[in-house]
PDB file of C-alpha atoms and ligand atoms in Angstrom:
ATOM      1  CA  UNK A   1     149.057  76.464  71.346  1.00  0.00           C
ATOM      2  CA  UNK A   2     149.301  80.105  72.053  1.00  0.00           C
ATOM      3  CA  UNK A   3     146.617  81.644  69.840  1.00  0.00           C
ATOM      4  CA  UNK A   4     146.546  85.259  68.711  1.00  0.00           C
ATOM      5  CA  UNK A   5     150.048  85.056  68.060  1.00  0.00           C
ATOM      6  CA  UNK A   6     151.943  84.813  65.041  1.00  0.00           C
ATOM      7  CA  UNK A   7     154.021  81.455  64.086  1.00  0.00           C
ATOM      8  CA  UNK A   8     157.032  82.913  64.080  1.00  0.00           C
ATOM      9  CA  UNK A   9     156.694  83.876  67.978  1.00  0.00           C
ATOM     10  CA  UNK A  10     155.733  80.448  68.986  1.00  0.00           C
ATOM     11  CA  UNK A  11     158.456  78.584  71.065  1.00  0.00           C
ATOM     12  CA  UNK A  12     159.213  75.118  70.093  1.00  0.00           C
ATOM     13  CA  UNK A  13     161.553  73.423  72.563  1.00  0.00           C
ATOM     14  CA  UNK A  14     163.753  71.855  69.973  1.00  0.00           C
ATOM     15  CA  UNK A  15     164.223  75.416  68.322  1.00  0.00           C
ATOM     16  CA  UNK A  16     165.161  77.498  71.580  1.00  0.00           C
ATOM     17  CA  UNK A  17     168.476  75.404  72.168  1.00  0.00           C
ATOM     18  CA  UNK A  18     170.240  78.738  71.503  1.00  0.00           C
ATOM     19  CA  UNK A  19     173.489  80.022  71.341  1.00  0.00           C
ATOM     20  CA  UNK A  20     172.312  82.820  73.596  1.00  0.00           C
ATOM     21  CA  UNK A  21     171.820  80.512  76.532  1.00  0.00           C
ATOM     22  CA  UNK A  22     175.788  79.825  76.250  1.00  0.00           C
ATOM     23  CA  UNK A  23     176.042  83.216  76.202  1.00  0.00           C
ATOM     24  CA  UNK A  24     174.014  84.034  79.604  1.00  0.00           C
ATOM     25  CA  UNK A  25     176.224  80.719  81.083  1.00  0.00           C
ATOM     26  CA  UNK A  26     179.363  81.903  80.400  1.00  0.00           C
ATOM     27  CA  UNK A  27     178.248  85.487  81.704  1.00  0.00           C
ATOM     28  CA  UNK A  28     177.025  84.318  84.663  1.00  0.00           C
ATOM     29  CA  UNK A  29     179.880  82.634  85.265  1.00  0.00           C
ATOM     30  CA  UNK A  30     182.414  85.541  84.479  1.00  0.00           C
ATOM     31  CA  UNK A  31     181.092  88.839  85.882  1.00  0.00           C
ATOM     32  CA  UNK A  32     177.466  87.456  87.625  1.00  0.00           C
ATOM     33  CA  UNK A  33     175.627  89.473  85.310  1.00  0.00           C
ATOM     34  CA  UNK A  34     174.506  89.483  81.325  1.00  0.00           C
ATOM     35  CA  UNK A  35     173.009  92.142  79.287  1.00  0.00           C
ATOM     36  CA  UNK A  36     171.229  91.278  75.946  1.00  0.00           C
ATOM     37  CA  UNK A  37     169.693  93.137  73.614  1.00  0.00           C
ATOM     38  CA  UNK A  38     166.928  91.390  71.182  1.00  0.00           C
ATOM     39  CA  UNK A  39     166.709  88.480  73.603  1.00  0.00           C
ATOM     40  CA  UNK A  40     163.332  87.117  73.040  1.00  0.00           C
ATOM     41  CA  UNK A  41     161.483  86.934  69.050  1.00  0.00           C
ATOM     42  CA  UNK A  42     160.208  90.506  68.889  1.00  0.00           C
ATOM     43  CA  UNK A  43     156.819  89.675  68.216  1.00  0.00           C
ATOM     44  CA  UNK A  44     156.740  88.295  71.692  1.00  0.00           C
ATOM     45  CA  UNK A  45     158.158  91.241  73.359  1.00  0.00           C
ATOM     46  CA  UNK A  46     155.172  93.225  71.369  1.00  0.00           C
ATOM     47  CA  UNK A  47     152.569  91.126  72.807  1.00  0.00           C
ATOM     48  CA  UNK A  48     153.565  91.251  75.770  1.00  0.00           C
ATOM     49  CA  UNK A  49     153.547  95.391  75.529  1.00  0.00           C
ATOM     50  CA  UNK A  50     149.915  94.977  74.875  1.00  0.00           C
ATOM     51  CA  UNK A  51     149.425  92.744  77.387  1.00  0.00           C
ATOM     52  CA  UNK A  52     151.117  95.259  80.117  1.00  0.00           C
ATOM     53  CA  UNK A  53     149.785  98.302  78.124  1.00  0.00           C
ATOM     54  CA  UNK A  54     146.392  96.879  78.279  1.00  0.00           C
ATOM     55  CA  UNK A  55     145.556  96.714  82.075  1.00  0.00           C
ATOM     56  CA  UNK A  56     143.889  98.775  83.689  1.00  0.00           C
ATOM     57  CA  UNK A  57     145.373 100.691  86.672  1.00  0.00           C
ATOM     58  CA  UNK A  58     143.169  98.328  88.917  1.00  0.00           C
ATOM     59  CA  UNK A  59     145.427  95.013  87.917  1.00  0.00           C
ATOM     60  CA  UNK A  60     148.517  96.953  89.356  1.00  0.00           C
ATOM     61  CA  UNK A  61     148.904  97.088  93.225  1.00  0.00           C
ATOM     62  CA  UNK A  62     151.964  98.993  94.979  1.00  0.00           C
ATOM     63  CA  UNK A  63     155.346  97.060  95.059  1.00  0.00           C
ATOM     64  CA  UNK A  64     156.824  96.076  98.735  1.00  0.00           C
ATOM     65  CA  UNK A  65     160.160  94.877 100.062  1.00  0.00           C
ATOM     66  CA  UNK A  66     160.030  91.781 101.560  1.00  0.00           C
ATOM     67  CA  UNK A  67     157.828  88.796 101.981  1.00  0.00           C
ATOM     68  CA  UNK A  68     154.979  87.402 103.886  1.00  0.00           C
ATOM     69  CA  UNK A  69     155.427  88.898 107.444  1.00  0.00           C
ATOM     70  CA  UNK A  70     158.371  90.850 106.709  1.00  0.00           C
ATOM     71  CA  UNK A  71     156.289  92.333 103.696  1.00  0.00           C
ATOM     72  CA  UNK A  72     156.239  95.990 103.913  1.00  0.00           C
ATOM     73  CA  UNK A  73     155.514  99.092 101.313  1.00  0.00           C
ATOM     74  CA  UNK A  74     158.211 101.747 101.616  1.00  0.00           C
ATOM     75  CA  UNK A  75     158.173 104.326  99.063  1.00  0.00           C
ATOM     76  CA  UNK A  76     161.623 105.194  99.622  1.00  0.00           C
ATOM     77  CA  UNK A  77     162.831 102.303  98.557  1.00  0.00           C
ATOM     78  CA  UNK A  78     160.608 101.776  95.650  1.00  0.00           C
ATOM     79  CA  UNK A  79     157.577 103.427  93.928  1.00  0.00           C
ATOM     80  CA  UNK A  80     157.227 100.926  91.035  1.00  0.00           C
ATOM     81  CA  UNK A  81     153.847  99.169  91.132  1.00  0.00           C
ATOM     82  CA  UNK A  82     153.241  95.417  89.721  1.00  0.00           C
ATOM     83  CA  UNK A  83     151.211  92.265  88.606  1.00  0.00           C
ATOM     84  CA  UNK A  84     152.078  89.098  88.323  1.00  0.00           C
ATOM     85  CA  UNK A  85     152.403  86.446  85.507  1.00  0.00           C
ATOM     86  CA  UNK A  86     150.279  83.848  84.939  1.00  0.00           C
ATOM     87  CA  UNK A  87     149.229  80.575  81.927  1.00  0.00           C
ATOM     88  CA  UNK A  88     146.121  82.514  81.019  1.00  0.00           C
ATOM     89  CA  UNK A  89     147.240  85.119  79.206  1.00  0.00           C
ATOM     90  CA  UNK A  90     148.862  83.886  75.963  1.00  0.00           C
ATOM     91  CA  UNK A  91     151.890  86.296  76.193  1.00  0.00           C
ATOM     92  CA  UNK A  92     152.634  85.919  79.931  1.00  0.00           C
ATOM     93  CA  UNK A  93     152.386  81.945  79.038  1.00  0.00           C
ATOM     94  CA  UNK A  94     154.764  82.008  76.144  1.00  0.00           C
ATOM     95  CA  UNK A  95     157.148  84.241  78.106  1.00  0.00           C
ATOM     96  CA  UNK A  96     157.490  81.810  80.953  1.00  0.00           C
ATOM     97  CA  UNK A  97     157.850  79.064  78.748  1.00  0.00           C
ATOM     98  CA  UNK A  98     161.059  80.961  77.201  1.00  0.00           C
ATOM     99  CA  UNK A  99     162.127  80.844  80.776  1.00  0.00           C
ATOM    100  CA  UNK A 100     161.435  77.463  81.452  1.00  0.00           C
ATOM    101  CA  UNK A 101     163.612  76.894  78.480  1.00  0.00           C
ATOM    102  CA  UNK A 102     166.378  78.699  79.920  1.00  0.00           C
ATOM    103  CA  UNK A 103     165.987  77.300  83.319  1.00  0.00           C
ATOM    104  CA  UNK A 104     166.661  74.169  82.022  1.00  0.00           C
ATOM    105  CA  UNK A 105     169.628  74.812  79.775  1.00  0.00           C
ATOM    106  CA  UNK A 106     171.102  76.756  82.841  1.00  0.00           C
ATOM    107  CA  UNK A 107     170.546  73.913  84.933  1.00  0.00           C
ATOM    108  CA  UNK A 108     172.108  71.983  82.045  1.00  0.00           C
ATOM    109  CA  UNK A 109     175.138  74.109  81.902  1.00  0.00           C
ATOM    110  CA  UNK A 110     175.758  75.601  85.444  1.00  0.00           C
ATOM    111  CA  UNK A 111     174.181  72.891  87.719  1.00  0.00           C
ATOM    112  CA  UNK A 112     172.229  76.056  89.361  1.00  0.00           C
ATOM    113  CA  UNK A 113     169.334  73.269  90.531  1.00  0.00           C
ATOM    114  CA  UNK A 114     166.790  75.813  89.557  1.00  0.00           C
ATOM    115  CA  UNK A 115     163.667  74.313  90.714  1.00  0.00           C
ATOM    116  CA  UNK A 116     160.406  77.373  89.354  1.00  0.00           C
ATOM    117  CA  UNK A 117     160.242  80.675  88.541  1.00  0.00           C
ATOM    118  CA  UNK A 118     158.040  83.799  89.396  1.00  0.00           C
ATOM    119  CA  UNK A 119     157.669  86.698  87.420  1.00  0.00           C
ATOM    120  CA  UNK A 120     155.358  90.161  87.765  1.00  0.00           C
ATOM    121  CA  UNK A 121     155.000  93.040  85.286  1.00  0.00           C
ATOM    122  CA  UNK A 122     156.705  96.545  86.673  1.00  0.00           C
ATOM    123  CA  UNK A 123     155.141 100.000  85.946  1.00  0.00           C
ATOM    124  CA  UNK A 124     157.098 102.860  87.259  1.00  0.00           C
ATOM    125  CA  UNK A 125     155.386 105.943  86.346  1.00  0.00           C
ATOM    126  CA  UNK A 126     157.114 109.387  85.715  1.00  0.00           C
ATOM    127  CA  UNK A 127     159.305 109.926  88.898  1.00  0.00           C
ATOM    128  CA  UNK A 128     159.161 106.150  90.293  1.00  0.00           C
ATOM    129  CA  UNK A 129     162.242 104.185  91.234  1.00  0.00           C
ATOM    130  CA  UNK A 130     163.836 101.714  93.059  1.00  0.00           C
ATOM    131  CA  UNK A 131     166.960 102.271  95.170  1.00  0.00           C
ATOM    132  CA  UNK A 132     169.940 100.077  95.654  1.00  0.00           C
ATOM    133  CA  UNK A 133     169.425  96.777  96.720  1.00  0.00           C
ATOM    134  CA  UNK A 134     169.970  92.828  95.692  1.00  0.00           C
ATOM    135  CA  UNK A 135     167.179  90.582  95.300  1.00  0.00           C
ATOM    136  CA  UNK A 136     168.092  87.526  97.688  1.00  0.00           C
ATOM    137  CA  UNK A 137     170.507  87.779 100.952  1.00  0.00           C
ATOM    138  CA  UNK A 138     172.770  84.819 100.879  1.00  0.00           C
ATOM    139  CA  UNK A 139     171.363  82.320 102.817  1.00  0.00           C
ATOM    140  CA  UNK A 140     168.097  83.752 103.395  1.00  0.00           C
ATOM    141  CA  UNK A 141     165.869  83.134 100.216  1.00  0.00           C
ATOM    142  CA  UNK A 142     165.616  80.718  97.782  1.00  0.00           C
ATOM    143  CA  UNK A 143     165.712  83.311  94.851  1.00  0.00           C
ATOM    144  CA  UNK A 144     169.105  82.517  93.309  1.00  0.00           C
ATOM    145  CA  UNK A 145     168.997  84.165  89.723  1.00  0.00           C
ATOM    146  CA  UNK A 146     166.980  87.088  88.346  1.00  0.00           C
ATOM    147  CA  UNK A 147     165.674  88.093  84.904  1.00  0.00           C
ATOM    148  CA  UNK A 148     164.409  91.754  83.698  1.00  0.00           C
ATOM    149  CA  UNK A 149     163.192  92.141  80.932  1.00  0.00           C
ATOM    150  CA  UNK A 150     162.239  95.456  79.487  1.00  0.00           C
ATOM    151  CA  UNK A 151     159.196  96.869  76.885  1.00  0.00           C
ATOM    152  CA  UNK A 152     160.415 100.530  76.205  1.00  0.00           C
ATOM    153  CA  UNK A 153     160.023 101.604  72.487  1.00  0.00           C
ATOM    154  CA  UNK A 154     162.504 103.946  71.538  1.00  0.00           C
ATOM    155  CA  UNK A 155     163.856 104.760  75.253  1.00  0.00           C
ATOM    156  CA  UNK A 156     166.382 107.943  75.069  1.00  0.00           C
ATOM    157  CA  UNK A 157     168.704 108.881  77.804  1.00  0.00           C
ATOM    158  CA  UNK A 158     166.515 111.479  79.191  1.00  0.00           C
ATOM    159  CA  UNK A 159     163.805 109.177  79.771  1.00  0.00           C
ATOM    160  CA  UNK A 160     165.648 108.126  82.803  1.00  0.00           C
ATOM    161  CA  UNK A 161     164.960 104.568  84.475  1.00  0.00           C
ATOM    162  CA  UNK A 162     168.128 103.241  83.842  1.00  0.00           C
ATOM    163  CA  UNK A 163     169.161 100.573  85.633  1.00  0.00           C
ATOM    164  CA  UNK A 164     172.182 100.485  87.658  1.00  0.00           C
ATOM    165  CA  UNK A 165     174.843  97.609  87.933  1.00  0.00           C
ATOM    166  CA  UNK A 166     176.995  97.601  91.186  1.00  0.00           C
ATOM    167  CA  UNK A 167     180.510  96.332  91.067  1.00  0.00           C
ATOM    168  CA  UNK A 168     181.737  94.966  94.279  1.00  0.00           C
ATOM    169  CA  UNK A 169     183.669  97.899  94.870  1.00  0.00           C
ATOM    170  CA  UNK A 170     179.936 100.139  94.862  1.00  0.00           C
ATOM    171  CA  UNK A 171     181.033 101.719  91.812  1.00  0.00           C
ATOM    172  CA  UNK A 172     178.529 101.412  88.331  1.00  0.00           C
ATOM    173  CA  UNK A 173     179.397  98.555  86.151  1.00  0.00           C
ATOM    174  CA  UNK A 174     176.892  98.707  83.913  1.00  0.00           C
ATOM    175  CA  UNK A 175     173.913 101.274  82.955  1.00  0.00           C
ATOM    176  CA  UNK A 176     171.309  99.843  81.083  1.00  0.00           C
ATOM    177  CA  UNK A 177     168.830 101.566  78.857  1.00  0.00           C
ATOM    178  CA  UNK A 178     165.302  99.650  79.641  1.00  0.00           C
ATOM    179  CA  UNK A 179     165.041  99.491  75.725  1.00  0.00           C
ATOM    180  CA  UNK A 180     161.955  97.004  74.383  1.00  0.00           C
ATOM    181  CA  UNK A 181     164.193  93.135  73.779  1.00  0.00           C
ATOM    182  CA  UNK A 182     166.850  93.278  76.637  1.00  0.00           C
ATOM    183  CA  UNK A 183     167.082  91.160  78.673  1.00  0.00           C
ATOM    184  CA  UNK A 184     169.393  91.352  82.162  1.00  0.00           C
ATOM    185  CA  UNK A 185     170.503  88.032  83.841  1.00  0.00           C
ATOM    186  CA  UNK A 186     172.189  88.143  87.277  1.00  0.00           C
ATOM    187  CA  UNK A 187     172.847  86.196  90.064  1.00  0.00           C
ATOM    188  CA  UNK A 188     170.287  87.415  92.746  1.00  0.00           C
ATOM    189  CA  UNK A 189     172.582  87.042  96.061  1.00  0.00           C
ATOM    190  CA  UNK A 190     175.497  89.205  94.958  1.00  0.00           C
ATOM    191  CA  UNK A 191     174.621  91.981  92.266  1.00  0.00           C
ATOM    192  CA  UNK A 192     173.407  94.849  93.848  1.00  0.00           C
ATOM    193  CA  UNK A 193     171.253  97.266  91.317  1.00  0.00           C
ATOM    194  CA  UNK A 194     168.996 100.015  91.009  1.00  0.00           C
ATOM    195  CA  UNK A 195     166.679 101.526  89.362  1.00  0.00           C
ATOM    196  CA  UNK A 196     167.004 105.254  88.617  1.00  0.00           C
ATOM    197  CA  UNK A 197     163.945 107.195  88.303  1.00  0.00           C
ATOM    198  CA  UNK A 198     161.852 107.235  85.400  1.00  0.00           C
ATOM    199  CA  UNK A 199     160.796 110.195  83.521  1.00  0.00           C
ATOM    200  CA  UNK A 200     158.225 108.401  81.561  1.00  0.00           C
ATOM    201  CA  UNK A 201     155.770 105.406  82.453  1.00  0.00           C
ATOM    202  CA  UNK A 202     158.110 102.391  82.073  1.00  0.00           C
ATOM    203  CA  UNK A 203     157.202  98.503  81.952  1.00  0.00           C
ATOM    204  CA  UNK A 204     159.327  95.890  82.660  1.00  0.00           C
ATOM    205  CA  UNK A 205     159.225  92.183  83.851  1.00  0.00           C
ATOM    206  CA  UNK A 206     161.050  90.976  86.951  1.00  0.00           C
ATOM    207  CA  UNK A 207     161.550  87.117  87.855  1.00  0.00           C
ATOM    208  CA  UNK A 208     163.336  85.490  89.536  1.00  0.00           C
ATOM    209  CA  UNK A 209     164.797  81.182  89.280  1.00  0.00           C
ATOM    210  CA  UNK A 210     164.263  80.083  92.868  1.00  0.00           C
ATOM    211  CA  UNK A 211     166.098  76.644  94.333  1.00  0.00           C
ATOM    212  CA  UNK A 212     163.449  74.410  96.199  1.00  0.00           C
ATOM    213  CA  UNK A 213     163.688  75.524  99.736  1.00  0.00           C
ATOM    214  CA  UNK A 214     160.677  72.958 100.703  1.00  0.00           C
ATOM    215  CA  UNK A 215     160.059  71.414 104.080  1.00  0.00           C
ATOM    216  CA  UNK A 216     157.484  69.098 104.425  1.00  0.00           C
ATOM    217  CA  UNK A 217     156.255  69.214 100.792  1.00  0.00           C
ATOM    218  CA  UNK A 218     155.580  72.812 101.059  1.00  0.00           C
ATOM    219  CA  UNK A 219     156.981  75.108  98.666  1.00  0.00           C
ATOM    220  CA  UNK A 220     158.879  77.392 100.742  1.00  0.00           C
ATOM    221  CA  UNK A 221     158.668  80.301 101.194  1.00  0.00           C
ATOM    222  CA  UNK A 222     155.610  81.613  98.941  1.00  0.00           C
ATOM    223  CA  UNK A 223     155.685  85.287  97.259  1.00  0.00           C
TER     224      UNK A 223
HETATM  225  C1  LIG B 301     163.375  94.357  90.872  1.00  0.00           C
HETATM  226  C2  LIG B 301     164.296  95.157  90.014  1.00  0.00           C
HETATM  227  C3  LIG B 301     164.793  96.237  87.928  1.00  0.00           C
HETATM  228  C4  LIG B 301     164.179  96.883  86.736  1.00  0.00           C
HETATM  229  O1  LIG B 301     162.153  94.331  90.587  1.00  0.00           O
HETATM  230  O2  LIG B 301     163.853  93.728  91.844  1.00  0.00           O
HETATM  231  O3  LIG B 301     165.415  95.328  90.431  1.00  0.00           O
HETATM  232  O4  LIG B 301     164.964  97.395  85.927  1.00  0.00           O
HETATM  233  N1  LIG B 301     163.876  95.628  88.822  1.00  0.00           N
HETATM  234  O5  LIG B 301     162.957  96.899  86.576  1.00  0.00           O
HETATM  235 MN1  LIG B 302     165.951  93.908  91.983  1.00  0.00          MN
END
């Protein structure tokens, strides 16, 4: 099914029932937030550094805040530039079918009612960012949990990009190196992050579960 990949990187429902999705439950449900190294098979995580590392800067466009009329680019709130995932690509597919995977046993475990998911490709280049800010206001988007997922080979300290992990008392709960095979999980209406700027070109991939906020058989809202 998803030539140009090896076997071993293939995900077969029955075999992706894994321990690890207890894991993200059970973190979600504690502190709103998981961090896991070596989430997905690492050959996946490779292909999908090709894939990323393989675009040319034309496939990229300029990251904005906001949506549809409230859509806006403000480079002081974030430089970061992105594409998004599509079946197509063999990589992109296999990686959202990990996530359908875990939308399902979250649904399973935490009743979310996840409904889709959207993800896009992030490249911040040397100096890029993205300041403090959660991904959903409460009541105000149907984005209820989000996913990053990072491709950095051998990231060090001074490489920057870290992201930041907001406690509700605004102090850092978490610093995460954007090291190729983590994976961050966190509820999208109350964990307030950031993205400290990079001091090399850095790839990750954003998405986000959103609950079906339709009217009218209309998928609402769109990107
Ligand atoms: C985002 C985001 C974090 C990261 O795209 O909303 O917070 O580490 N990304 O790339
Ligand atoms: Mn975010």
């Amino acid at each position: 099914m998803y030539e140009g990949l090896p076997v071993s990187a293939e995900i077969a429902a029955s075999s992706v029932e894994l321990p690890l999705f207890d894991v993200i439950a059970d973190g979600l449900t504690g502190r709103g937030f998981v961090v896991l190294p070596l989430a997905l098979p690492p050959a996946l995580s490779e292909a999908l550094l090709l894939r990323v590392t393989s675009l040319g800067d034309e496939a990229f466009r300029r990251a904005g805040v906001g949506r549809e009329r409230d859509f806006q680019l403000n480079r002081f709130v974030r430089s970061d530039e992105i594409r998004w995932l599509g079946s197509a690509d063999p990589a992109e597919a296999q990686y959202l079918a990990w996530m359908e995977q875990l939308r399902q046993a979250i649904n399973r475990r935490l009743f979310m009612g996840l409904f889709d998911y959207e993800a896009h490709f992030a490249r911040y280049l040397p100096g890029a960012f993205y300041k403090k800010h959660i991904d959903a206001f409460k009541g105000r988007s149907n984005r209820v949990l989000s996913t990053v997922f990072y491709l950095n080979g051998g990231w060090q300290e001074a490489d920057g990009g870290q992201l930041l992990i907001y406690g509700d008392d605004d102090s850092v709960v978490s610093k995460v190196t954007p090291l190729m095979g983590t994976l961050v999980v966190f509820l999208s209406d109350s964990v307030p992050h950031e993205v400290l700027a990079a001091q090399r070109t850095r790839y990750s991939i954003a998405g986000w579960f959103r609950v079906n906020g339709s009217i009218n058989a209309q998928i609402d809202p769109p990107r």
